[in-house]
């Protein structure tokens, strides 16, 4: 019979009462009296700790001293119904293996209640707290749910490249990829960097989005999605921006902008509902510790249809609100976070999908409307977050797309392959990008995006 269990199994298997099993885990806390010690073990598989009862007389004093907060241990003992409150089962220790002690005088997580800022500085250890255990379990479940959602719909998972030779999205500054010796960069006669001598024989960057490659695949496989890391070297040091973040980008042939909105709304509701169904304990903890409205907010998103309106209609709402914004409102300007949050949190008190933005503030590939001024863009705006999804119907008309590329001065050498899809069998298609960490901000109620990715990359920060 199996002897080694995880705490997840112990919590979910009441029939284990009376059995002798082994748990490998880390010590969270120890309370000790003369004859008995209570040690709370956590192995990260579930929110709960397992309480171990130790008869002090039966164990070596030196060993017990080392069973302190943070130590890695293996404990074998019998599971019994708990006498105390807060847990169904506890373990009576027969034998204890000390894998690795954690010196109480130097272990940084000796005490509870550290600030999130402090924990960011010890990102290598913060996994061991209740908060980050909860956040990263939820992160896992959300990633899994994303694949499940698309697999249920027969979308195909496409791996877009991380190194790209094109700089066309215009989504922000890119990180260069090179293997040049930076002290001796080859130059051409006119002093320019000679990329033909670089690893790929051309200038390359880390991708800002898998969309353009996703479109190529969608125009053959019909419905695909990407889910990978993307990189933006924009120097915006905010609580909602990362230099390295994960994005989910579905791309669908034969979808118009309304189909696109319907999919985005169904997708977000599926994910939030999945969290409510599958991450309850972790959500309850985050709700109680950080944000008493969290679970209510999640339930509301699942239950209420999103409000849909055009950018122009939103402008009217903002103008008629009589509110003084830091960034003045005028048709044609990009919406700032304060505008988005006013619409979502104060005016509609609901999630919002905005469409038909001015073409000047959106990417070249968006389908142009007949008014000559707007494009079939859509942004989904969420309470607390602002923009969580950005997407559009794509321009499938070769001549219109080419005209826009020329107008924006995008080099043809970067775009010829993309244009060919509009030359051969071009069809209407649409897609969007969901920022995975923005989704996690919403689902966990965390306020800073650095707290929902294991190792945040932000300006001046890539320590771990
Ligand atoms: O609106 P964006 O820039 O859209 C695109 O990249 C399109 N290619 C998507 C598509 O149509 N396939 O980014 C999409 C989403 C945003 O709505 C936001 O949630 C997230 O990606 N995002 C960021 N998340 C964290 N840090 C950043 N610096 C982000 N920039 C965008
Ligand atoms: Mg956007």
XYZ file of C-alpha atoms and ligand atoms in Angstrom:
496
model
C 0.000 0.000 0.000
C 1.083 3.545 -0.695
C 2.632 5.223 2.342
C 3.638 8.605 0.899
C 0.755 11.097 0.622
C 0.335 14.756 -0.147
C -1.714 16.985 2.119
C -4.198 17.519 -0.725
C -5.021 13.807 -0.566
C -5.239 13.752 3.201
C -7.703 16.643 3.194
C -9.877 15.010 0.534
C -9.780 11.411 1.775
C -11.543 11.020 5.144
C -11.153 7.241 4.857
C -7.474 7.646 5.651
C -8.341 7.927 9.366
C -6.535 5.229 11.285
C -3.923 4.698 8.567
C -0.222 5.273 9.081
C 1.224 7.390 6.299
C 4.174 9.651 5.473
C 3.924 13.354 4.658
C 6.846 15.325 3.211
C 6.440 19.062 3.708
C 7.721 22.259 5.272
C 7.063 23.437 8.794
C 4.802 26.469 8.955
C 4.533 26.862 12.723
C 5.404 25.032 15.913
C 3.745 25.382 19.318
C 5.359 23.567 22.153
C 4.534 22.775 25.757
C 6.384 20.530 28.162
C 5.082 17.221 26.879
C 3.616 17.877 23.503
C 4.447 19.888 20.376
C 2.014 20.855 17.607
C 3.606 21.344 14.224
C 1.680 22.682 11.225
C 2.981 21.211 7.970
C 2.316 22.585 4.509
C 3.366 21.014 1.208
C 1.777 23.595 -1.094
C -0.543 21.077 -2.752
C -3.536 22.683 -1.059
C -4.196 25.682 1.146
C -4.594 23.590 4.311
C -1.879 22.665 6.778
C -1.707 19.261 8.393
C -1.309 19.393 12.137
C 1.193 16.928 13.569
C 1.091 16.050 17.260
C 4.473 15.149 18.708
C 5.018 13.425 22.036
C 8.117 15.326 23.111
C 9.430 12.492 25.318
C 9.656 10.129 22.343
C 12.007 12.207 20.209
C 15.550 13.438 20.348
C 15.780 16.957 21.770
C 18.211 18.184 19.115
C 15.942 16.916 16.323
C 12.884 18.633 17.801
C 14.802 21.889 18.122
C 15.473 21.773 14.386
C 11.815 21.191 13.513
C 11.287 24.949 13.278
C 9.443 27.233 10.857
C 10.723 26.698 7.318
C 12.408 23.334 7.898
C 11.851 20.579 5.316
C 10.716 17.350 6.994
C 9.181 13.952 6.428
C 6.831 12.750 9.131
C 5.373 9.271 9.440
C 2.466 8.691 11.774
C -1.124 7.699 12.240
C -3.962 9.918 11.041
C -6.589 10.488 13.696
C -9.662 12.661 13.956
C -8.581 15.999 15.255
C -9.362 17.083 18.811
C -8.759 20.736 17.993
C -10.706 23.142 15.822
C -9.916 24.036 12.232
C -8.987 20.642 10.805
C -10.713 17.300 10.408
C -7.610 15.124 10.619
C -4.291 15.341 12.373
C -1.252 13.111 12.544
C 0.363 11.536 15.584
C 4.065 11.354 14.792
C 5.919 8.035 14.966
C 9.089 9.085 13.232
C 10.504 12.274 11.790
C 13.169 12.833 9.138
C 14.768 16.259 9.019
C 15.665 16.934 5.372
C 16.844 20.508 5.819
C 16.682 22.838 8.818
C 15.928 26.589 8.529
C 17.916 28.531 11.084
C 15.358 30.631 13.021
C 17.867 33.442 13.500
C 18.265 33.971 9.736
C 15.167 32.485 8.013
C 13.378 35.532 6.499
C 9.876 34.078 6.879
C 10.260 33.282 10.550
C 7.257 35.488 11.365
C 3.902 35.900 9.625
C 2.432 39.092 8.238
C 5.179 40.424 5.961
C 4.186 43.120 3.475
C 3.769 42.192 -0.184
C 6.536 44.691 -0.978
C 8.956 42.889 1.326
C 7.955 39.516 -0.091
C 8.711 40.787 -3.608
C 12.301 41.297 -2.477
C 12.464 37.657 -1.441
C 10.622 36.270 -4.468
C 12.731 33.107 -4.146
C 11.025 32.318 -0.827
C 7.602 33.947 -1.134
C 6.075 30.754 -2.575
C 6.129 29.499 1.022
C 3.531 31.979 2.266
C -0.215 31.396 2.346
C -0.743 34.298 -0.049
C 1.625 33.171 -2.777
C 0.690 29.534 -2.380
C -2.887 30.615 -3.131
C -1.937 32.940 -6.000
C 0.244 30.415 -7.802
C -2.186 27.557 -7.378
C -4.847 29.794 -8.934
C -2.416 30.720 -11.709
C -1.984 27.039 -12.509
C -5.726 26.366 -12.534
C -6.370 29.342 -14.811
C -3.730 28.190 -17.308
C -5.307 24.747 -17.325
C -8.817 26.182 -17.728
C -7.676 28.221 -20.733
C -6.492 25.111 -22.532
C -9.657 23.280 -21.521
C -11.924 26.057 -22.800
C -10.309 26.044 -26.223
C -9.932 22.285 -26.425
C -13.662 21.932 -25.725
C -14.245 24.117 -28.778
C -11.677 22.280 -30.935
C -9.409 25.305 -31.204
C -5.809 24.283 -31.931
C -2.974 25.426 -29.649
C -0.381 27.193 -31.791
C 3.161 27.925 -30.598
C 4.055 31.310 -31.995
C 7.764 32.134 -32.136
C 9.390 34.076 -29.320
C 12.153 35.460 -31.514
C 10.747 37.472 -34.373
C 12.141 39.267 -37.385
C 9.294 41.732 -37.666
C 8.581 44.885 -35.720
C 5.147 45.512 -37.131
C 2.645 45.298 -34.298
C 3.694 48.694 -32.998
C 2.712 47.566 -29.499
C 5.675 49.177 -27.806
C 9.434 49.096 -27.653
C 11.008 45.736 -28.364
C 13.938 43.893 -26.800
C 16.707 43.122 -29.276
C 17.969 39.580 -29.707
C 21.586 39.264 -30.812
C 24.683 37.210 -30.231
C 27.032 40.004 -31.258
C 29.970 40.640 -28.977
C 28.633 43.916 -27.603
C 32.139 45.387 -27.382
C 32.768 44.747 -31.079
C 29.546 45.217 -33.012
C 30.120 44.877 -36.775
C 29.340 48.056 -38.709
C 28.757 48.756 -42.388
C 30.772 51.411 -44.211
C 28.211 54.073 -43.383
C 28.480 53.254 -39.673
C 25.193 51.384 -39.266
C 25.016 48.096 -37.344
C 25.627 45.286 -39.815
C 22.823 42.878 -38.931
C 23.674 40.628 -41.862
C 26.539 39.362 -39.693
C 24.249 38.721 -36.740
C 23.037 35.228 -35.790
C 19.908 35.298 -37.960
C 21.391 37.488 -40.676
C 18.878 40.196 -39.857
C 17.667 42.317 -36.997
C 15.597 40.265 -34.532
C 13.577 40.984 -31.401
C 11.572 39.273 -28.683
C 7.953 39.117 -29.763
C 5.352 41.599 -28.477
C 2.482 39.387 -29.651
C 1.855 36.102 -31.425
C -1.065 37.516 -33.374
C 0.416 37.914 -36.836
C 1.678 34.321 -36.833
C -1.644 33.253 -35.294
C -3.472 34.769 -38.257
C -1.399 32.703 -40.691
C -2.447 29.517 -38.917
C -6.099 30.550 -38.489
C -6.302 31.070 -42.233
C -5.802 27.326 -42.605
C -6.867 25.671 -39.326
C -9.872 27.997 -38.829
C -9.642 28.424 -35.046
C -6.388 28.595 -33.135
C -5.017 30.156 -29.972
C -1.555 31.002 -28.746
C -0.532 31.103 -25.098
C 2.988 32.257 -24.555
C 5.295 34.894 -23.140
C 5.453 38.308 -24.791
C 7.888 41.126 -24.171
C 7.556 44.886 -24.144
C 10.369 47.256 -23.261
C 8.052 50.153 -22.509
C 9.222 52.033 -19.471
C 5.852 52.124 -17.769
C 6.423 51.301 -14.145
C 2.793 50.757 -13.156
C 0.917 48.171 -11.140
C -0.549 46.779 -14.389
C 2.459 46.533 -16.723
C 5.189 43.939 -17.003
C 8.100 43.813 -19.441
C 7.535 40.057 -19.737
C 3.940 38.866 -19.578
C 1.891 35.954 -20.861
C -0.793 36.458 -23.432
C -3.561 34.244 -24.783
C -4.405 35.124 -28.384
C -7.232 33.267 -30.110
C -7.586 33.919 -33.828
C -10.624 32.730 -35.768
C -11.413 32.575 -39.464
C -15.010 33.434 -40.422
C -15.636 35.446 -37.211
C -16.800 39.033 -37.392
C -16.436 41.553 -34.589
C -19.679 40.415 -32.910
C -18.572 36.760 -32.938
C -15.286 37.984 -31.497
C -17.012 39.841 -28.663
C -19.231 36.855 -27.925
C -16.216 34.573 -27.673
C -14.309 37.008 -25.440
C -17.253 37.322 -23.062
C -17.882 33.581 -22.925
C -14.144 32.965 -22.376
C -13.806 35.391 -19.467
C -16.953 34.077 -17.806
C -15.766 30.489 -18.196
C -12.426 31.300 -16.569
C -13.867 33.266 -13.659
C -16.466 30.580 -13.058
C -13.763 27.912 -13.215
C -11.877 29.728 -10.463
C -15.023 29.964 -8.334
C -15.637 26.242 -8.759
C -12.083 24.939 -8.457
C -10.091 27.403 -6.337
C -12.576 28.065 -3.551
C -10.305 27.759 -0.531
C -7.604 29.918 -2.039
C -10.147 32.533 -3.143
C -11.771 32.565 0.273
C -8.402 33.223 1.893
C -7.614 36.094 -0.503
C -11.132 37.442 -0.024
C -10.774 37.435 3.760
C -7.214 38.753 3.845
C -7.113 41.372 1.114
C -10.406 42.207 -0.523
C -13.792 41.489 1.042
C -15.540 42.220 -2.272
C -13.473 39.730 -4.291
C -15.832 36.757 -4.482
C -18.857 39.030 -4.990
C -17.095 40.716 -7.874
C -16.225 37.373 -9.480
C -19.795 36.156 -9.158
C -21.150 39.350 -10.696
C -18.928 39.002 -13.749
C -20.143 35.462 -14.327
C -23.814 36.404 -13.951
C -24.142 39.747 -15.750
C -24.005 40.351 -19.489
C -21.230 42.823 -20.368
C -22.275 46.277 -21.581
C -21.376 46.863 -25.234
C -20.988 50.301 -26.776
C -18.852 52.161 -29.259
C -15.917 54.381 -28.459
C -17.950 57.367 -29.686
C -20.821 56.534 -27.334
C -18.342 56.142 -24.482
C -16.918 59.571 -25.317
C -20.395 61.044 -24.982
C -20.847 59.389 -21.595
C -17.507 60.774 -20.412
C -18.211 64.264 -21.778
C -21.689 64.388 -20.258
C -20.492 63.075 -16.883
C -19.327 66.547 -15.913
C -16.361 64.884 -14.234
C -12.948 66.533 -14.280
C -10.387 64.049 -15.582
C -6.646 64.484 -15.342
C -6.443 63.688 -19.071
C -9.110 65.759 -20.864
C -11.652 63.866 -22.964
C -11.909 64.619 -26.680
C -12.962 62.411 -29.600
C -9.789 60.858 -30.995
C -7.740 60.538 -27.817
C -6.854 57.154 -26.393
C -8.743 56.232 -23.249
C -6.707 56.528 -20.077
C -7.117 54.220 -17.143
C -9.135 56.904 -15.277
C -11.651 57.041 -18.165
C -11.935 53.259 -18.385
C -12.449 52.928 -14.664
C -15.058 55.680 -14.605
C -17.083 53.849 -17.248
C -16.786 50.457 -15.575
C -16.822 51.273 -11.878
C -18.926 54.417 -11.655
C -21.148 54.761 -14.704
C -22.114 51.248 -15.851
C -21.031 49.391 -12.696
C -20.392 46.482 -15.017
C -17.792 45.085 -17.385
C -17.771 46.908 -20.696
C -16.780 46.078 -24.278
C -15.888 49.147 -26.325
C -15.769 48.930 -30.118
C -15.077 51.073 -33.177
C -12.116 53.116 -31.997
C -10.549 55.915 -34.068
C -8.179 54.320 -36.575
C -5.322 56.653 -35.618
C -4.943 55.145 -32.153
C -5.145 51.504 -33.227
C -2.929 49.011 -35.072
C -2.638 48.831 -38.870
C -4.302 45.432 -39.194
C -7.724 46.353 -37.831
C -10.651 46.276 -40.234
C -11.575 49.736 -41.420
C -15.167 50.901 -41.057
C -16.994 52.599 -43.935
C -16.994 55.951 -42.075
C -13.278 56.259 -42.900
C -12.591 57.273 -39.297
C -12.942 54.183 -37.139
C -11.835 50.552 -37.096
C -13.463 47.358 -35.843
C -11.458 47.256 -32.630
C -12.729 45.925 -29.334
C -11.376 46.366 -25.825
C -12.863 44.586 -22.827
C -12.696 46.722 -19.685
C -12.974 45.148 -16.223
C -13.596 46.599 -12.777
C -10.346 47.280 -10.876
C -8.284 46.424 -13.954
C -9.302 48.573 -16.911
C -8.288 46.928 -20.201
C -8.081 43.171 -19.822
C -8.549 42.222 -23.500
C -7.659 44.018 -26.727
C -8.679 42.709 -30.127
C -10.369 43.385 -33.450
C -11.770 42.101 -36.667
C -8.829 42.054 -39.094
C -8.621 43.869 -42.415
C -8.933 41.119 -45.013
C -8.962 43.377 -48.069
C -5.506 43.381 -49.687
C -5.666 46.901 -51.098
C -6.995 48.499 -47.942
C -4.417 46.743 -45.804
C -1.593 47.694 -48.142
C -2.730 51.308 -48.172
C -2.718 51.384 -44.376
C 0.733 49.773 -44.203
C 2.077 52.409 -46.587
C 0.352 55.201 -44.723
C 1.980 54.088 -41.487
C 5.402 53.634 -43.085
C 5.703 49.950 -42.194
C 8.517 48.370 -44.273
C 7.278 45.823 -46.855
C 10.264 43.570 -46.196
C 8.774 42.901 -42.738
C 5.239 42.313 -43.980
C 5.264 40.531 -47.325
C 4.311 37.173 -45.814
C 1.416 38.689 -43.888
C 0.143 40.454 -46.990
C 0.205 37.205 -48.972
C -2.589 35.795 -46.797
C -4.790 38.590 -48.189
C -3.706 37.744 -51.693
C -4.525 34.035 -51.530
C -7.853 32.875 -50.126
C -8.383 35.850 -47.861
C -11.429 35.515 -45.587
C -12.986 37.570 -42.799
C -11.340 36.809 -39.467
C -10.983 38.159 -35.954
C -9.056 37.667 -32.750
C -8.058 39.146 -29.438
C -5.394 39.067 -26.748
C -6.030 38.417 -23.075
C -3.234 39.492 -20.729
C -2.852 36.475 -18.449
C -1.557 38.498 -15.506
C -4.368 41.066 -15.893
C -6.810 38.154 -15.652
C -5.006 36.937 -12.531
C -5.135 40.399 -10.977
C -8.880 40.272 -11.397
C -9.326 36.711 -10.175
C -7.019 36.935 -7.149
C -7.873 40.512 -6.172
C -4.159 41.303 -5.936
C -3.473 44.956 -6.633
C -0.001 44.771 -8.152
C 0.817 42.731 -11.256
C 4.212 41.858 -9.725
C 2.322 39.659 -7.264
C 0.663 37.357 -9.801
C 3.707 36.252 -11.828
C 6.398 34.157 -10.152
C 9.355 36.265 -11.264
C 8.291 39.725 -12.430
C 10.366 41.525 -15.040
C 9.937 45.277 -14.738
C 12.259 48.230 -15.393
C 15.408 47.808 -13.273
C 14.294 44.456 -11.949
C 15.298 40.963 -13.098
C 16.944 39.637 -9.944
C 15.468 36.181 -9.600
O -3.955 45.394 -26.488
P -2.723 44.611 -26.804
O -1.448 45.339 -27.019
O -3.108 43.710 -28.055
C -2.298 42.909 -28.782
O -1.137 42.651 -28.513
C -3.001 42.227 -29.917
N -1.971 41.637 -30.789
C -3.944 41.188 -29.362
C -4.705 40.462 -30.436
O -5.603 41.035 -31.033
N -4.355 39.223 -30.700
O -2.472 43.544 -25.632
C -3.469 42.600 -25.310
C -3.618 42.488 -23.805
C -4.060 43.775 -23.122
O -5.437 43.946 -23.196
C -3.575 43.522 -21.695
O -4.472 42.680 -20.999
C -2.288 42.766 -21.913
O -2.357 42.182 -23.198
N -1.093 43.620 -21.835
C -0.224 43.624 -20.807
N -0.193 42.923 -19.660
C 0.829 43.136 -18.820
N 1.847 44.003 -19.072
C 1.872 44.729 -20.211
N 2.895 45.543 -20.468
C 0.796 44.544 -21.148
N 0.505 45.072 -22.360
C -0.641 44.498 -22.754
Mg -4.617 47.271 -26.097
